[in-house]
XYZ file of C-alpha atoms in Angstrom:
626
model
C -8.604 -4.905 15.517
C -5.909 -2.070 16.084
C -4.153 -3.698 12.951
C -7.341 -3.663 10.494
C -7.714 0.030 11.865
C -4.241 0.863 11.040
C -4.578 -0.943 7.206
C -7.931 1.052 7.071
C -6.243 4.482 7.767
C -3.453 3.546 5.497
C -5.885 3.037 2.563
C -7.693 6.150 3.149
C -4.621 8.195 3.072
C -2.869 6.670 0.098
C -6.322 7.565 -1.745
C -6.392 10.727 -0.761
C -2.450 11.286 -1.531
C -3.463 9.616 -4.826
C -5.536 12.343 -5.205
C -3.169 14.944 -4.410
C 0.023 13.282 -5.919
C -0.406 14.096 -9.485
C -1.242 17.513 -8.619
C 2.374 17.779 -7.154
C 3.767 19.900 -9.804
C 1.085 21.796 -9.722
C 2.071 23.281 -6.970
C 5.502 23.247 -7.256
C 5.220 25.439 -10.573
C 2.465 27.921 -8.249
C 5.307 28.144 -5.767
C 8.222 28.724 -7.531
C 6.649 31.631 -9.786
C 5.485 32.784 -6.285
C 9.209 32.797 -5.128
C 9.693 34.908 -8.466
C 7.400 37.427 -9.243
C 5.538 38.589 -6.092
C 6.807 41.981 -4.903
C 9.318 40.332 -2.557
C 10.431 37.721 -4.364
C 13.710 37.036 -5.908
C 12.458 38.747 -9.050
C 9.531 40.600 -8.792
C 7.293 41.474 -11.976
C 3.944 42.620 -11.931
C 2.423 41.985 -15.137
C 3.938 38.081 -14.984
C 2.011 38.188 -10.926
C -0.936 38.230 -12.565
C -0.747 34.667 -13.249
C -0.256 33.439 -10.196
C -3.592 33.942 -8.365
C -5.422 32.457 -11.179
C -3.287 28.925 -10.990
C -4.354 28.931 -7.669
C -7.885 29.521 -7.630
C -8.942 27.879 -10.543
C -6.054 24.968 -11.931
C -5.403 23.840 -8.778
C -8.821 22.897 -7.759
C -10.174 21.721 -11.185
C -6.812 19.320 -11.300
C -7.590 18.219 -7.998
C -11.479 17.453 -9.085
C -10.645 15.932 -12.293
C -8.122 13.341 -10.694
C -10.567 12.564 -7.625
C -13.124 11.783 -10.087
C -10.630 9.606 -12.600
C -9.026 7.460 -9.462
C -13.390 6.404 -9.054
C -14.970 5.859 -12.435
C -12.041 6.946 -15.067
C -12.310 9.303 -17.423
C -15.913 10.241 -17.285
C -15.695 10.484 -13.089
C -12.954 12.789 -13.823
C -14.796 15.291 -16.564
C -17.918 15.369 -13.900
C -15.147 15.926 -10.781
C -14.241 19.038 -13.351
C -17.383 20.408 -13.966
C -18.840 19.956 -10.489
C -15.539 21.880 -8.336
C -16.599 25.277 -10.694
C -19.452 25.483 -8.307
C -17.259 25.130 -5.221
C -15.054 27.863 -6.557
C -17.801 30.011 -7.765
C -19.346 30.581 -4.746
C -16.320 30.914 -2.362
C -13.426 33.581 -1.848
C -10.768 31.403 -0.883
C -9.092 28.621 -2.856
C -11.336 25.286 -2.682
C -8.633 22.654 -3.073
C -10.314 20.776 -0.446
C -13.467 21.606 -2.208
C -12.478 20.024 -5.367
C -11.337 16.531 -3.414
C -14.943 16.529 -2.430
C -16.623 17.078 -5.374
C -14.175 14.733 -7.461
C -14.417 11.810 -4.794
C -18.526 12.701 -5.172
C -18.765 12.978 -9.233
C -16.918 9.612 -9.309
C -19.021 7.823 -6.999
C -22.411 9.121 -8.870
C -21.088 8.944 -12.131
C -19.968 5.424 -11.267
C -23.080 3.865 -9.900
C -25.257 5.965 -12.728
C -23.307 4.229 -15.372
C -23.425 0.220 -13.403
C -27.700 1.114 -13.528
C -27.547 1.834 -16.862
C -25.612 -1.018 -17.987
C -26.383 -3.421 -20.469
C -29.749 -0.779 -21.078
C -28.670 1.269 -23.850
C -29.707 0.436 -27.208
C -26.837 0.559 -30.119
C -26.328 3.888 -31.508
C -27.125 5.837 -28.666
C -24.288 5.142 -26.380
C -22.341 8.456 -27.457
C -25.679 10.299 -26.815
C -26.494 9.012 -23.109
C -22.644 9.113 -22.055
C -22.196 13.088 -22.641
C -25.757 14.043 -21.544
C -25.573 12.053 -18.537
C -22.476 14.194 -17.846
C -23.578 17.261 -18.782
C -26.997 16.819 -17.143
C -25.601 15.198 -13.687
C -22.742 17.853 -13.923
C -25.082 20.750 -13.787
C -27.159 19.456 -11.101
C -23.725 18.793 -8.547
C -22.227 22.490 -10.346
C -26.093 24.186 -8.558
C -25.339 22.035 -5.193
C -21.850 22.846 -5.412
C -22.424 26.276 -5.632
C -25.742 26.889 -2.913
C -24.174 23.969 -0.656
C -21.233 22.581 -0.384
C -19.177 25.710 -1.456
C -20.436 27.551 1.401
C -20.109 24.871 4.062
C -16.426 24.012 3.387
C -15.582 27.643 2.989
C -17.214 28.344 6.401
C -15.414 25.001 7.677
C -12.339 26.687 6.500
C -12.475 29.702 7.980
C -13.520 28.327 11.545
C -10.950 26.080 11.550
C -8.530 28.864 10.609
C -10.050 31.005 13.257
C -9.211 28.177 15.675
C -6.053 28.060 14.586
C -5.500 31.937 14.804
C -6.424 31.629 18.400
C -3.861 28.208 19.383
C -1.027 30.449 17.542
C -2.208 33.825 19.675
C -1.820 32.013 23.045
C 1.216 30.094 21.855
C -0.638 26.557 21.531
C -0.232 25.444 18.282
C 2.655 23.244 18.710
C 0.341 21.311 20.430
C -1.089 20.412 17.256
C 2.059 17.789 16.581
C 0.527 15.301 18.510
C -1.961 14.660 16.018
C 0.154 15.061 12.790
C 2.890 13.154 13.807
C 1.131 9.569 14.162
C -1.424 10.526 11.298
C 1.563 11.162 9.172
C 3.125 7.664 10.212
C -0.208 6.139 8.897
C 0.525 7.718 5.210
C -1.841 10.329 5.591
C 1.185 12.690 5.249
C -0.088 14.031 1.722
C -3.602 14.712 2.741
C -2.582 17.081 5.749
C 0.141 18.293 3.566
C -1.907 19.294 0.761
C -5.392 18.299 1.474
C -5.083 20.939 4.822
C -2.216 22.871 5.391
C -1.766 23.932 1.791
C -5.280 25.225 2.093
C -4.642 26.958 4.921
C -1.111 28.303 3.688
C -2.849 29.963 0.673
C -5.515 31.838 2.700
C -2.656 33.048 5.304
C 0.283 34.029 2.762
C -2.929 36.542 0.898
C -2.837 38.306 4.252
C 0.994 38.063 5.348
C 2.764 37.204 2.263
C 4.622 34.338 4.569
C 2.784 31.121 6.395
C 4.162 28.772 9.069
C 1.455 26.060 7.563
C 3.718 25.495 4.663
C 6.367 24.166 7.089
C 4.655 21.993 9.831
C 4.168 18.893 8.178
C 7.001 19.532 5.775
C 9.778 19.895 7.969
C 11.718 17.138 7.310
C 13.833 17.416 10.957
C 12.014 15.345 13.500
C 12.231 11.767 10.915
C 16.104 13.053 10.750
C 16.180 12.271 13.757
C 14.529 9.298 14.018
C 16.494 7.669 11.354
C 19.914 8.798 12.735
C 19.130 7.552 15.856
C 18.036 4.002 14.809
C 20.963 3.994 12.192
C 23.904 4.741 15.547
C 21.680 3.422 18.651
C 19.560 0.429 17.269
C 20.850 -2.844 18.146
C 18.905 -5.014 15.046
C 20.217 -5.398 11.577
C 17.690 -4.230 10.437
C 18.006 -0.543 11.615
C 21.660 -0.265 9.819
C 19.843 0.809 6.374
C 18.006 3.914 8.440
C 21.273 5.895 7.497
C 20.471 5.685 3.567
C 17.244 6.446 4.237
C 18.196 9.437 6.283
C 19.847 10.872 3.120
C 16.657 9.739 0.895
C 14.796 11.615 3.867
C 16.405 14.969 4.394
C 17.748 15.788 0.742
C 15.132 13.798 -1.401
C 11.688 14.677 1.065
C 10.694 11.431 0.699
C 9.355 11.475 4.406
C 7.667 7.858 4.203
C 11.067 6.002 4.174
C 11.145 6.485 8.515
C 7.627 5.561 8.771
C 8.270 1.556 9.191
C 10.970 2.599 11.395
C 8.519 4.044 13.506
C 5.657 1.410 13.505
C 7.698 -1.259 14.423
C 8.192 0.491 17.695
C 5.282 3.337 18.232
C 7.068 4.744 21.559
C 9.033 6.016 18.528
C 5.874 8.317 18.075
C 7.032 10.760 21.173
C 10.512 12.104 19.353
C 8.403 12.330 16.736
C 6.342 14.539 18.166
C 8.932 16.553 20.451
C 10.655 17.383 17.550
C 7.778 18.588 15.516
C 6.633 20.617 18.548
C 10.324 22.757 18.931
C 9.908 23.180 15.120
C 6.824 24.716 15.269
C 7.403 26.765 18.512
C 10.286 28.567 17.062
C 8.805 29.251 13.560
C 5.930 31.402 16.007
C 8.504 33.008 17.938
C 9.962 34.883 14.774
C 7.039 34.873 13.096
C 8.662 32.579 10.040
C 7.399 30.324 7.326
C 7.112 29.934 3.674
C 5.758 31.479 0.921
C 4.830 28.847 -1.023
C 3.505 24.548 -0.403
C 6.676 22.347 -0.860
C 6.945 18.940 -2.331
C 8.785 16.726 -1.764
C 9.569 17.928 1.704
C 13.463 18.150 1.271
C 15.776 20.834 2.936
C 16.546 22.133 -0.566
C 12.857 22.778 -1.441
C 12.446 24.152 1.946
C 15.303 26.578 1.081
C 13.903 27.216 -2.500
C 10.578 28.782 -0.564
C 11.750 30.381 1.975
C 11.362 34.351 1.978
C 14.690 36.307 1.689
C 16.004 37.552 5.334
C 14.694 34.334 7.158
C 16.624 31.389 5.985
C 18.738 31.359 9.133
C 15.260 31.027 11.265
C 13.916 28.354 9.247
C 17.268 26.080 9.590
C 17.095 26.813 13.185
C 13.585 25.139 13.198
C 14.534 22.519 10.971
C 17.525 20.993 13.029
C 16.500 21.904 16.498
C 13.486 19.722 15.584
C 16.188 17.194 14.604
C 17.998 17.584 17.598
C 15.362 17.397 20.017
C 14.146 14.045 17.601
C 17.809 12.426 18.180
C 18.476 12.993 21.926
C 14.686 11.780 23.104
C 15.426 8.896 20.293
C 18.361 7.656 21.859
C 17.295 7.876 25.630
C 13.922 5.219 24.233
C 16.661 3.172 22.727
C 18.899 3.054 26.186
C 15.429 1.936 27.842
C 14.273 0.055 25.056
C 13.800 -3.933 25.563
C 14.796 -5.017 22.153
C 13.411 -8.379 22.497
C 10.273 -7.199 21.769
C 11.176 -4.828 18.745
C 10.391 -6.537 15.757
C 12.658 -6.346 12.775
C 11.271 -4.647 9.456
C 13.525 -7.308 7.493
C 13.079 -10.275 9.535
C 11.314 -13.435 8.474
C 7.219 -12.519 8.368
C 6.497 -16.310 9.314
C 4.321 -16.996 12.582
C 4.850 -20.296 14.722
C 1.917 -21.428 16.221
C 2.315 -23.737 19.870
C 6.126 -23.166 19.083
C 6.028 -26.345 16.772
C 9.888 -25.338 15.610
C 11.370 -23.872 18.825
C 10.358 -25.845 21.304
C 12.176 -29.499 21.369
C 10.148 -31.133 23.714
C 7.403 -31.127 21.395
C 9.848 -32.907 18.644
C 7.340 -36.159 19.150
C 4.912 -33.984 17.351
C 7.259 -34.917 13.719
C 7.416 -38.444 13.973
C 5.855 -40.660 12.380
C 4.186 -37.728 9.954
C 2.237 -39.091 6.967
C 0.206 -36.246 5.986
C 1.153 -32.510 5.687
C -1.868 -30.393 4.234
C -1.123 -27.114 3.317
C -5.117 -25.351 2.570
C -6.226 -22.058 1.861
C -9.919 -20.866 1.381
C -10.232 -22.316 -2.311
C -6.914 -24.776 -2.166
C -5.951 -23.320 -5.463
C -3.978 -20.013 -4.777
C -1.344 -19.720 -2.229
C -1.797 -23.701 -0.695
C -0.827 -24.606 -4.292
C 2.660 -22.362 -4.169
C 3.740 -24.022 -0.830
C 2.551 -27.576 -1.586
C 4.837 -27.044 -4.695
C 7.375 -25.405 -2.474
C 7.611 -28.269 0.403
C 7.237 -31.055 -2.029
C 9.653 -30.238 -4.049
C 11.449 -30.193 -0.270
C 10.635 -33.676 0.531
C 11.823 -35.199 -2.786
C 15.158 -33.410 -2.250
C 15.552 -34.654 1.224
C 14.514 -38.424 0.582
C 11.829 -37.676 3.152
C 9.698 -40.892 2.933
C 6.221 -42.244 3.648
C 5.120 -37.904 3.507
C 1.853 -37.103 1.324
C 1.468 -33.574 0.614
C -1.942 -32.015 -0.226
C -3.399 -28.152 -0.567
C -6.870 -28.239 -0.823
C -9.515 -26.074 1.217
C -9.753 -25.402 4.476
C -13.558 -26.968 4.750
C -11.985 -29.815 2.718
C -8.965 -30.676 5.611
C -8.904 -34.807 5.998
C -9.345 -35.808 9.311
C -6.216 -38.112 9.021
C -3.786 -34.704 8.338
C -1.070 -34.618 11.204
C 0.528 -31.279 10.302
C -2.268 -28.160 8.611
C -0.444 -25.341 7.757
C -2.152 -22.195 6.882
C -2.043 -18.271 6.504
C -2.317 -16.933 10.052
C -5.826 -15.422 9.526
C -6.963 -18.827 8.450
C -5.597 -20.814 11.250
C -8.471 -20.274 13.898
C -10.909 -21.638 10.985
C -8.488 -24.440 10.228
C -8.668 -25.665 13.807
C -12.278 -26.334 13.585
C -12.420 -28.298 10.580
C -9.241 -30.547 12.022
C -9.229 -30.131 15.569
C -6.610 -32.889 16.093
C -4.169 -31.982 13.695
C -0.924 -29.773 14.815
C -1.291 -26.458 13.207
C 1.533 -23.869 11.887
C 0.693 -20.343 10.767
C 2.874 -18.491 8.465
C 2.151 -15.374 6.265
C 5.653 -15.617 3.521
C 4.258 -18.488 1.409
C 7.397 -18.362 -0.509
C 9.772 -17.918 2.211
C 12.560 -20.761 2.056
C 13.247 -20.695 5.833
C 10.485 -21.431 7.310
C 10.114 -25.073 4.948
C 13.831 -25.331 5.500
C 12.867 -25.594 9.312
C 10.438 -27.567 8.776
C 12.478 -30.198 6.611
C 15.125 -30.055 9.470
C 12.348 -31.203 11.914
C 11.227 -33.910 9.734
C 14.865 -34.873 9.145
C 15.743 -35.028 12.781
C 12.804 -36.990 13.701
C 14.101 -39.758 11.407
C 11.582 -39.277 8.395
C 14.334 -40.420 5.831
C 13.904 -42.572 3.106
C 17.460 -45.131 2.561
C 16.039 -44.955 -1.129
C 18.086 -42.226 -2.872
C 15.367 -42.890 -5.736
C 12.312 -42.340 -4.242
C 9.679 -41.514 -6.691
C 7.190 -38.669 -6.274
C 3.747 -39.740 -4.742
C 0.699 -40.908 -6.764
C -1.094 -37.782 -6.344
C 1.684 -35.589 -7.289
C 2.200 -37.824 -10.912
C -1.459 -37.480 -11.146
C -0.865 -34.215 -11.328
C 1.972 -34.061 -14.118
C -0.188 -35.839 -16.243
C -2.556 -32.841 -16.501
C 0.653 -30.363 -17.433
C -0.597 -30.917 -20.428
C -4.086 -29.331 -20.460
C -3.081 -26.038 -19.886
C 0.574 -23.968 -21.129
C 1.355 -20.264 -20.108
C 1.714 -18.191 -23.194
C 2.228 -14.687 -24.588
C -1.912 -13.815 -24.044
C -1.548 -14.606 -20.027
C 0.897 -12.162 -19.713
C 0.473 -8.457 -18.774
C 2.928 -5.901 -18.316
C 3.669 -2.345 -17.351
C -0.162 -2.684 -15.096
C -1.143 0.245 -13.041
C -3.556 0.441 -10.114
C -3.793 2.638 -6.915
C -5.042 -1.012 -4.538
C -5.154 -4.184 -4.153
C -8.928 -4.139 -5.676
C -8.380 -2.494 -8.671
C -5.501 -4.571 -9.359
C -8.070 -7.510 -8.319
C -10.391 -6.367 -10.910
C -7.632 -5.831 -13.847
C -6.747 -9.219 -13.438
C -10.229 -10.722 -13.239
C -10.651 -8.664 -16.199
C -8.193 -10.403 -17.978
C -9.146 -13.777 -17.025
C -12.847 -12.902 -18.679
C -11.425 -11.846 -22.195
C -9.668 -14.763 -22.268
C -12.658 -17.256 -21.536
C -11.516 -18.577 -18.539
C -14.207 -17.221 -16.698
C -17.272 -15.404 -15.928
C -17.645 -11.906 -15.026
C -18.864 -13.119 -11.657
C -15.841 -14.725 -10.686
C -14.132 -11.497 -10.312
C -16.625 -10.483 -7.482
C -15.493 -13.800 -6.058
C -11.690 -13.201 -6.161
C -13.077 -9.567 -4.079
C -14.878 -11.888 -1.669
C -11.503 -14.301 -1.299
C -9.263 -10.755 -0.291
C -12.067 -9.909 2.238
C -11.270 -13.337 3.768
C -7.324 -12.832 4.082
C -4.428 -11.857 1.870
C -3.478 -13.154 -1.369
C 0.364 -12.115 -0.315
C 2.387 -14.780 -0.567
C 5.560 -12.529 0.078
C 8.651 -11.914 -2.408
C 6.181 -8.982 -4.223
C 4.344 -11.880 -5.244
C 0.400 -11.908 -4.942
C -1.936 -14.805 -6.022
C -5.599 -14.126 -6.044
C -8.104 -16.224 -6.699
C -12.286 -16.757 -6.229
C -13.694 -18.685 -3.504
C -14.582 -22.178 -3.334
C -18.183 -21.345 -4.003
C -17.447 -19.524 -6.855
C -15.951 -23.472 -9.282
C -19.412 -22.943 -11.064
C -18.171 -19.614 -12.501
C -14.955 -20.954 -14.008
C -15.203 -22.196 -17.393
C -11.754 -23.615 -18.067
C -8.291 -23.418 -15.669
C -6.692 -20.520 -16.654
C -4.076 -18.084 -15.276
C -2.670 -14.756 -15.502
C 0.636 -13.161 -14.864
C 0.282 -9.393 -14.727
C 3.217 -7.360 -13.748
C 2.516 -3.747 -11.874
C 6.453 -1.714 -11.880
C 5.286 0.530 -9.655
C 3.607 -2.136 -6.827
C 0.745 -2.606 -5.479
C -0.245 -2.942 -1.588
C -1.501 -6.638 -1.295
C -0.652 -8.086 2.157
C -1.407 -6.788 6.191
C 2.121 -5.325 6.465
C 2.926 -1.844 5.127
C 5.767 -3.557 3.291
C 3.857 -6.307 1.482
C 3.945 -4.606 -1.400
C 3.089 -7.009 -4.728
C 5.392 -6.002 -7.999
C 4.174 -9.769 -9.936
C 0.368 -10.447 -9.387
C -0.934 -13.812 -10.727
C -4.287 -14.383 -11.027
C -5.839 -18.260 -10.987
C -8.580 -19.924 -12.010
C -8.534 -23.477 -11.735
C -11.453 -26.172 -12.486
C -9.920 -29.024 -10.795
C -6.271 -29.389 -10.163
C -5.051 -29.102 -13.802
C -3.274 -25.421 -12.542
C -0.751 -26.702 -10.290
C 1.985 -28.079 -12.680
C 2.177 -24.644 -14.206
C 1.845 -23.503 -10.245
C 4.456 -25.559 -9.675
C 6.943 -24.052 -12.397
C 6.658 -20.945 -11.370
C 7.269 -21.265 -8.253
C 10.263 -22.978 -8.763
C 11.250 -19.605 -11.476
C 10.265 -17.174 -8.253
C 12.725 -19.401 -5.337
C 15.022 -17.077 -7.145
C 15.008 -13.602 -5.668
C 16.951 -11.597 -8.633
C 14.167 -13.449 -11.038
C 11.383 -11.848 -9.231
C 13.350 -8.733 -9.616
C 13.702 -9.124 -13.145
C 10.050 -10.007 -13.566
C 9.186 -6.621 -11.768
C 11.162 -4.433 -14.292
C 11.381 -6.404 -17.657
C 9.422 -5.082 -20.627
C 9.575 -8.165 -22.615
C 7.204 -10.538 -22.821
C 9.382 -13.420 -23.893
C 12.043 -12.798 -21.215
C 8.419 -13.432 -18.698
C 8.476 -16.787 -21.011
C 12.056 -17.572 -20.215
C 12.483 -16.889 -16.786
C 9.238 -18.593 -15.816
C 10.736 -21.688 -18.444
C 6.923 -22.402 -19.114
């Protein structure tokens, strides 16, 4: 439960710093021409001032609308995310970037379901003439709620929560406030307090005192310091010796999210955190310090660039007592720490259920093994990659007398000895083949763990004295249907782009329509398989695929390799992050030879790198040797 809450938290703040994200320069240009031309900034100039206040009230929060709207229903979600944010500005006095999040996330969702009724509906000719008066006629009616609504309610949200705040600073209590930003910011929700609140809030303060401490609370970039230095000289696992690149990514490039795994593999990690954030903020109050304009990325130099002249000594002071106090509390947790139970951010992801591979006295449990099923939901996604995987195994070892299958979980034979399955599947597994031993793993493409399991097999005298053995039936059954279908330029997809693990879903499915291979239903099916449990097999490889109920809606085996350069989050860990997503459709079991090819392409690590990065379609061809 605490994990799908975590991966639910996680979504909703890398939408909402999706939102805010492209805006980024936005805000940097507003800043820097603040550090310029205001009356005490480095170069003050009042006819060039003039253009500063403008940027803010109206760019700013028309950008923000327009991309809210986009990341929803495109281009036309964006437009109405536009249109509707001039009636949150209209009716306000402060600047309503939060106001146009709201009314882009709401034009995107309206726009979006208006144009699913209306599909289909529209005769030919008049689908220019429906498309912009829909906009223009849905836009004015959110612009008039905008402006008598919503407008009025955030603004009078705003200003109570920045009364509240005026009132923890007058008795010395904001610092207190760390203890909610530091674990939301863990969560990568770091951009949406950043610039979804505290930029907000900066604006309205720095009109009033031309300096604000809100630019620098989430921003300061001392407490993860901290935390990265002290895993990088006091952590005992391997794992924690690249935190001291990442404190240099952290501190000089901003790029705050590289301590965040750091910190969720071990939460008590959460109270430096916090500590350090607190003596940051405490001494930015007591000399009444700040900035005078938003930063991003959060890096000491763009801290630097916006800090007011005559307090750049006060702000330092802030930034590396925070670090200090970050460090010391940091490396008392790791003197009391019991790193048995810390788990490594670069260790093997697999999961052993009843200790199959570490416990010998249950070695009886590989003798005399016949069957090994390896099943998934539909048996044609990831139970195809690691029956390829441990076959190809078995041959190599001269294992003999060992059938393996993938198929579907409902589909299990009751004569399997060993089921292996994702570890969200197990549970089911274990009801359709209650007498079978069962092992969990999440990597499907992680060597070691079939390694282990060879070894087992190995030592428990599974060994053919035939250094010839053939491949079983089932598997030549299954090179004799190579044949039917061949990977070619059309299956491939690069340079892909999408925000989650649906949308990239969806562009696949997509794909896998135009090319006949399916129905448009079956795309809804591949959703319904991700609801179920991840696609991830691991190595930035995903597989998705529909559901075993959804066979009727696939009209010939087909499959598609789309590449995404700049990833995609597919699995349950914050690192499962899918560069190569490979969408299947299969009618019967004609997919696994080319299944099986691939696989063998992707065993090779600095392959799946290339595959990430290559812009060539015929270097996909080569490498894949389809």
């Amino acid at each position: 439960m605490f994990k799908l809450i975590k991966i639910k938290i996680q979504n909703f703040g890398q939408f909402l710093s999706n939102i805010m994200m492209p805006n980024i320069s936005i805000f940097i240009t507003w800043g820097v021409m603040n550090a310029l031309f205001l009356p005490l900034g480095w170069q003050p100039n009042k006819f060039l001032s003039q253009l500063i206040s403008p940027m803010i009230f109206y760019l700013l929060p028309i950008s923000i609308g327009y991309t809210g709207g986009r990341l929803i229903a495109g281009e036309r979600g964006g437009i109405l995310g536009s249109i509707s944010t001039i009636g949150m500005i209209s009716s306000t006095k402060i600047p309503m970037l939060l106001g146009g999040m709201i009314s882009g996330i709401l034009s995107g969702w309206i726009i979006k379901h208006f144009d699913n009724l209306i599909k289909d509906r529209i005769k030919n000719g008049f689908e220019m003439l429906v498309n912009n008066f829909s906009i223009a006629i849905i836009g004015i009616l959110l612009t008039i709620i905008s402006f008598i609504f919503f407008g009025p309610c955030i603004e009078w949200i705003s200003n109570l929560i920045s009364n509240l705040l005026s009132i923890t600073i007058h008795y010395n209590l904001l610092p207190l406030i760390a203890i909610f930003i530091e674990p939301a910011k863990v969560f990568f929700l770091n951009n949406a307090i950043n610039h979804g609140i505290f930029s907000t809030l900066g604006l309205q303060d720095i009109l009033e005192n031309k300096i604000s401490i809100f630019f620098l609370i989430e921003s300061n970039p001392g407490p993860g310091l901290g935390i990265l230095l002290a895993c990088f000289f006091f952590g005992k696992k391997d794992c924690y010796k690249s935190a001291g690149g990442a404190a240099i990514v952290q501190f000089l490039g901003g790029v705050h999210e590289v301590y965040f795994p750091y910190v969720l593999m071990h939460l008590k990690l959460l109270l430096p955190l916090i500590l350090g954030s607190m003596t940051g903020i405490f001494i930015l109050i007591f000399f009444k310090s700040g900035l005078i304009g938003a930063v991003s990325p959060g890096s000491i130099l763009s801290i630097l660039a916006m800090t007011k002249k005559g307090f750049y000594c006060i702000n330092i002071l802030s930034i590396f007592s925070s670090f200090f106090v970050s460090f010391f509390t940091a490396y008392i947790l790791f003197k009391l720490m019991q790193y048995k139970n810390t788990i490594c951010i670069q260790s093997s992801k697999n999961i052993i259920d009843d200790n199959l591979f570490n416990d010998n006295k249950l070695d009886n449990v590989f003798k005399n093994v016949k069957n090994i099923v390896i099943a998934c939901d539909a048996g044609m996604g990831s139970s195809a990659i690691g029956a390829s995987i441990l076959r190809r195994k078995i041959k190599q070892s001269n294992l003999m007398n060992i059938s393996i299958f993938n198929i579907s979980i409902r589909s299990i034979p009751k004569n399997a000895d060993i089921v292996i399955t994702h570890k969200n599947l197990t549970s089911l597994a274990k009801k359709y083949a209650p007498y079978a031993k069962h092992i969990s793993l999440v990597n499907f493409l992680d060597n070691i763990f079939y390694d282990s399991l060879i070894k087992k097999l190995i030592k428990n005298k599974n060994i053919s004295q035939d250094k010839n053995i053939n491949v079983k039936e089932d598997y030549k059954e299954t090179i004799k249907l190579n044949n039917l279908f061949q990977l070619s330029e059309k299956n491939i997809f690069l340079n892909q782009y999408a925000n989650n693990k649906e949308e990239a879903i969806r562009i696949v499915g997509k794909y896998l329509v135009q090319q006949g291979y399916v129905k448009e239903d079956y795309i809804h099916a591949m959703l319904e398989r991700e609801k179920i449990t991840s696609t991830w097999l691991g190595e930035h490889i995903a597989l998705p695929h529909g559901t075993i109920q959804a066979k009727d809606s696939i009209l010939k085996t087909g499959i598609i390799f789309c590449q995404f350069p700049n990833g995609v989050h597919f699995g349950d860990d914050i690192n499962d992050i899918a560069y190569i997503v490979i969408g299947v459709a299969a009618k019967n079991n004609e997919h696994v030879m080319v299944v099986s090819k691939i696989t063998s392409a992707l065993d090779n690590k600095e392959v799946i790198n290339k595959l990430s990065k290559t812009k060539n379609i015929q270097e996909v061809l080569l490498y894949l040797k389809i």
